[in-house]
Amino acid sequence: MKKKLVLALSIFAATFALSTESVKAQDGRGERPQQNLTPAQRVDNQIQRWTKALSLSSDQVNQIKPLLLELNQKRDAMRDAPDKRAAMREMRDLVTAQDAKMKTILSAEQYTKYEDIKDEAKDRMKGKFGGRN
C-alpha cells in the first residue's frame, strides 16, 4: 500500500511540474519559449502579430514571409558562429536590408507602425537585459 501511495504521489508531482513548465512557456514567462521553435514557426507567430498590428494584406504577407524566414534561418546559423562580433555585424546588415525591403512592401502608415513595433521591442530588450549607456 505504501509503495502504491509513494508511486502515485511521485507521478502527481512529476505531472504537476511538467504542466507548470508548459503553462510558463505558453504565457511567455518561460525562460525562452521562442528559442525552441523552428524558424518557420517563429515566422508564423511573427506574421500573425504583424498581420493584426499592421493590417497586412495577403499579398503583403506573401512578400514578407520569405524575408522573415531567411532572417530567422540566418539568425539561427549565427548563434553558433565562432566570431560573435562579426556575426552581430552581419545580422545588423541583414536587418538593415530587411528594413529597406519592408519599406517597399508596406504603406507609409504601416511602415511607421512597423518602426514603432521595432522600437518597442528594443525598449523591452533594454529593460530586460539592461541597455548600454
PDB file of C-alpha atoms in Angstrom:
ATOM      1  CA  MET A   1       0.000   0.000   0.000  1.00  0.00           C
ATOM      2  CA  LYS A   2       2.824   2.418   0.906  1.00  0.00           C
ATOM      3  CA  LYS A   3       4.595   1.724  -2.374  1.00  0.00           C
ATOM      4  CA  LYS A   4       1.440   2.499  -4.356  1.00  0.00           C
ATOM      5  CA  LEU A   5       0.923   5.749  -2.425  1.00  0.00           C
ATOM      6  CA  VAL A   6       4.539   6.824  -2.969  1.00  0.00           C
ATOM      7  CA  LEU A   7       4.289   5.943  -6.650  1.00  0.00           C
ATOM      8  CA  ALA A   8       1.017   7.869  -7.026  1.00  0.00           C
ATOM      9  CA  LEU A   9       2.478  10.930  -5.283  1.00  0.00           C
ATOM     10  CA  SER A  10       5.583  10.765  -7.462  1.00  0.00           C
ATOM     11  CA  ILE A  11       3.503  10.621 -10.633  1.00  0.00           C
ATOM     12  CA  PHE A  12       1.358  13.507  -9.408  1.00  0.00           C
ATOM     13  CA  ALA A  13       4.412  15.617  -8.567  1.00  0.00           C
ATOM     14  CA  ALA A  14       6.014  14.933 -11.951  1.00  0.00           C
ATOM     15  CA  THR A  15       2.793  15.731 -13.812  1.00  0.00           C
ATOM     16  CA  PHE A  16       2.355  18.953 -11.852  1.00  0.00           C
ATOM     17  CA  ALA A  17       5.934  20.036 -12.547  1.00  0.00           C
ATOM     18  CA  LEU A  18       5.558  19.365 -16.284  1.00  0.00           C
ATOM     19  CA  SER A  19       2.237  21.173 -16.518  1.00  0.00           C
ATOM     20  CA  THR A  20       3.684  24.194 -14.689  1.00  0.00           C
ATOM     21  CA  GLU A  21       6.557  24.419 -17.173  1.00  0.00           C
ATOM     22  CA  SER A  22       4.101  24.093 -20.052  1.00  0.00           C
ATOM     23  CA  VAL A  23       1.987  26.962 -18.715  1.00  0.00           C
ATOM     24  CA  LYS A  24       5.073  29.148 -18.245  1.00  0.00           C
ATOM     25  CA  ALA A  25       6.124  28.551 -21.842  1.00  0.00           C
ATOM     26  CA  GLN A  26       2.635  29.266 -23.155  1.00  0.00           C
ATOM     27  CA  ASP A  27       2.160  32.552 -21.317  1.00  0.00           C
ATOM     28  CA  GLY A  28       5.636  33.892 -22.062  1.00  0.00           C
ATOM     29  CA  ARG A  29       7.032  33.515 -18.554  1.00  0.00           C
ATOM     30  CA  GLY A  30       9.186  30.575 -19.562  1.00  0.00           C
ATOM     31  CA  GLU A  31      12.877  31.166 -19.965  1.00  0.00           C
ATOM     32  CA  ARG A  32      12.953  31.372 -23.789  1.00  0.00           C
ATOM     33  CA  PRO A  33       9.954  29.676 -25.380  1.00  0.00           C
ATOM     34  CA  GLN A  34      10.677  31.138 -28.835  1.00  0.00           C
ATOM     35  CA  GLN A  35      14.118  29.544 -28.826  1.00  0.00           C
ATOM     36  CA  ASN A  36      12.607  26.063 -29.035  1.00  0.00           C
ATOM     37  CA  LEU A  37      10.604  26.914 -32.150  1.00  0.00           C
ATOM     38  CA  THR A  38      11.814  26.347 -35.680  1.00  0.00           C
ATOM     39  CA  PRO A  39      12.470  29.415 -37.845  1.00  0.00           C
ATOM     40  CA  ALA A  40       9.238  28.693 -39.761  1.00  0.00           C
ATOM     41  CA  GLN A  41       7.227  28.550 -36.521  1.00  0.00           C
ATOM     42  CA  ARG A  42       8.728  31.841 -35.320  1.00  0.00           C
ATOM     43  CA  VAL A  43       7.916  33.420 -38.687  1.00  0.00           C
ATOM     44  CA  ASP A  44       4.319  32.211 -38.484  1.00  0.00           C
ATOM     45  CA  ASN A  45       3.988  33.736 -34.998  1.00  0.00           C
ATOM     46  CA  GLN A  46       5.515  36.999 -36.169  1.00  0.00           C
ATOM     47  CA  ILE A  47       3.312  37.119 -39.276  1.00  0.00           C
ATOM     48  CA  GLN A  48       0.221  36.627 -37.101  1.00  0.00           C
ATOM     49  CA  ARG A  49       1.232  39.502 -34.800  1.00  0.00           C
ATOM     50  CA  TRP A  50       2.153  41.797 -37.684  1.00  0.00           C
ATOM     51  CA  THR A  51      -0.976  40.973 -39.683  1.00  0.00           C
ATOM     52  CA  LYS A  52      -3.047  42.136 -36.748  1.00  0.00           C
ATOM     53  CA  ALA A  53      -0.905  45.139 -35.794  1.00  0.00           C
ATOM     54  CA  LEU A  54      -0.201  46.389 -39.327  1.00  0.00           C
ATOM     55  CA  SER A  55      -3.354  45.198 -41.098  1.00  0.00           C
ATOM     56  CA  LEU A  56      -1.318  43.308 -43.687  1.00  0.00           C
ATOM     57  CA  SER A  57      -2.942  42.153 -46.894  1.00  0.00           C
ATOM     58  CA  SER A  58      -2.453  38.581 -48.082  1.00  0.00           C
ATOM     59  CA  ASP A  59      -0.173  39.884 -50.843  1.00  0.00           C
ATOM     60  CA  GLN A  60       1.990  41.672 -48.265  1.00  0.00           C
ATOM     61  CA  VAL A  61       2.125  38.525 -46.108  1.00  0.00           C
ATOM     62  CA  ASN A  62       3.299  36.528 -49.134  1.00  0.00           C
ATOM     63  CA  GLN A  63       6.069  39.069 -49.759  1.00  0.00           C
ATOM     64  CA  ILE A  64       7.161  39.419 -46.120  1.00  0.00           C
ATOM     65  CA  LYS A  65       7.126  35.762 -45.109  1.00  0.00           C
ATOM     66  CA  PRO A  66      10.195  34.721 -47.174  1.00  0.00           C
ATOM     67  CA  LEU A  67      12.140  37.724 -45.830  1.00  0.00           C
ATOM     68  CA  LEU A  68      11.414  36.770 -42.245  1.00  0.00           C
ATOM     69  CA  LEU A  69      12.168  33.109 -42.874  1.00  0.00           C
ATOM     70  CA  GLU A  70      15.562  33.937 -44.379  1.00  0.00           C
ATOM     71  CA  LEU A  71      16.377  36.269 -41.480  1.00  0.00           C
ATOM     72  CA  ASN A  72      15.365  33.692 -38.857  1.00  0.00           C
ATOM     73  CA  GLN A  73      17.342  30.916 -40.547  1.00  0.00           C
ATOM     74  CA  LYS A  74      20.459  33.094 -40.726  1.00  0.00           C
ATOM     75  CA  ARG A  75      19.944  34.192 -37.120  1.00  0.00           C
ATOM     76  CA  ASP A  76      19.908  30.545 -36.021  1.00  0.00           C
ATOM     77  CA  ALA A  77      23.057  29.824 -38.021  1.00  0.00           C
ATOM     78  CA  MET A  78      24.826  32.830 -36.471  1.00  0.00           C
ATOM     79  CA  ARG A  79      24.137  31.662 -32.909  1.00  0.00           C
ATOM     80  CA  ASP A  80      26.873  29.061 -33.335  1.00  0.00           C
ATOM     81  CA  ALA A  81      29.311  31.382 -35.121  1.00  0.00           C
ATOM     82  CA  PRO A  82      32.799  31.399 -33.625  1.00  0.00           C
ATOM     83  CA  ASP A  83      33.206  35.171 -34.127  1.00  0.00           C
ATOM     84  CA  LYS A  84      30.216  36.713 -32.347  1.00  0.00           C
ATOM     85  CA  ARG A  85      31.159  40.293 -33.251  1.00  0.00           C
ATOM     86  CA  ALA A  86      31.304  39.509 -36.960  1.00  0.00           C
ATOM     87  CA  ALA A  87      28.011  37.633 -36.690  1.00  0.00           C
ATOM     88  CA  MET A  88      26.392  40.632 -34.988  1.00  0.00           C
ATOM     89  CA  ARG A  89      27.656  42.985 -37.715  1.00  0.00           C
ATOM     90  CA  GLU A  90      26.315  40.637 -40.378  1.00  0.00           C
ATOM     91  CA  MET A  91      22.966  40.404 -38.588  1.00  0.00           C
ATOM     92  CA  ARG A  92      22.780  44.196 -38.359  1.00  0.00           C
ATOM     93  CA  ASP A  93      23.380  44.402 -42.121  1.00  0.00           C
ATOM     94  CA  LEU A  94      20.686  41.786 -42.756  1.00  0.00           C
ATOM     95  CA  VAL A  95      18.174  43.679 -40.613  1.00  0.00           C
ATOM     96  CA  THR A  96      19.013  46.940 -42.405  1.00  0.00           C
ATOM     97  CA  ALA A  97      18.453  45.231 -45.770  1.00  0.00           C
ATOM     98  CA  GLN A  98      15.188  43.745 -44.484  1.00  0.00           C
ATOM     99  CA  ASP A  99      14.011  47.183 -43.357  1.00  0.00           C
ATOM    100  CA  ALA A 100      14.690  48.587 -46.830  1.00  0.00           C
ATOM    101  CA  LYS A 101      12.650  45.774 -48.392  1.00  0.00           C
ATOM    102  CA  MET A 102       9.866  46.245 -45.835  1.00  0.00           C
ATOM    103  CA  LYS A 103       9.681  49.915 -46.775  1.00  0.00           C
ATOM    104  CA  THR A 104       8.868  48.939 -50.363  1.00  0.00           C
ATOM    105  CA  ILE A 105       6.234  46.389 -49.291  1.00  0.00           C
ATOM    106  CA  LEU A 106       4.408  48.371 -46.603  1.00  0.00           C
ATOM    107  CA  SER A 107       2.460  51.588 -46.989  1.00  0.00           C
ATOM    108  CA  ALA A 108       3.874  54.703 -45.310  1.00  0.00           C
ATOM    109  CA  GLU A 109       1.447  54.338 -42.391  1.00  0.00           C
ATOM    110  CA  GLN A 110       2.210  50.627 -41.985  1.00  0.00           C
ATOM    111  CA  TYR A 111       5.951  51.282 -42.109  1.00  0.00           C
ATOM    112  CA  THR A 112       5.647  53.890 -39.357  1.00  0.00           C
ATOM    113  CA  LYS A 113       3.789  51.349 -37.198  1.00  0.00           C
ATOM    114  CA  TYR A 114       6.432  48.737 -38.094  1.00  0.00           C
ATOM    115  CA  GLU A 115       9.176  51.052 -36.846  1.00  0.00           C
ATOM    116  CA  ASP A 116       7.188  51.697 -33.653  1.00  0.00           C
ATOM    117  CA  ILE A 117       6.887  47.953 -33.065  1.00  0.00           C
ATOM    118  CA  LYS A 118      10.634  47.545 -33.552  1.00  0.00           C
ATOM    119  CA  ASP A 119      11.353  50.436 -31.149  1.00  0.00           C
ATOM    120  CA  GLU A 120       9.075  48.904 -28.510  1.00  0.00           C
ATOM    121  CA  ALA A 121      10.885  45.575 -28.893  1.00  0.00           C
ATOM    122  CA  LYS A 122      14.245  47.334 -28.452  1.00  0.00           C
ATOM    123  CA  ASP A 123      12.966  49.054 -25.324  1.00  0.00           C
ATOM    124  CA  ARG A 124      11.764  45.728 -23.907  1.00  0.00           C
ATOM    125  CA  MET A 125      15.149  44.170 -24.595  1.00  0.00           C
ATOM    126  CA  LYS A 126      16.966  47.084 -22.959  1.00  0.00           C
ATOM    127  CA  GLY A 127      14.729  46.761 -19.925  1.00  0.00           C
ATOM    128  CA  LYS A 128      15.192  43.016 -19.776  1.00  0.00           C
ATOM    129  CA  PHE A 129      18.940  42.899 -20.301  1.00  0.00           C
ATOM    130  CA  GLY A 130      19.979  46.444 -19.389  1.00  0.00           C
ATOM    131  CA  GLY A 131      20.814  48.981 -22.024  1.00  0.00           C
ATOM    132  CA  ARG A 132      24.216  50.335 -22.856  1.00  0.00           C
ATOM    133  CA  ASN A 133      24.764  53.956 -21.970  1.00  0.00           C
TER     134      ASN A 133
END
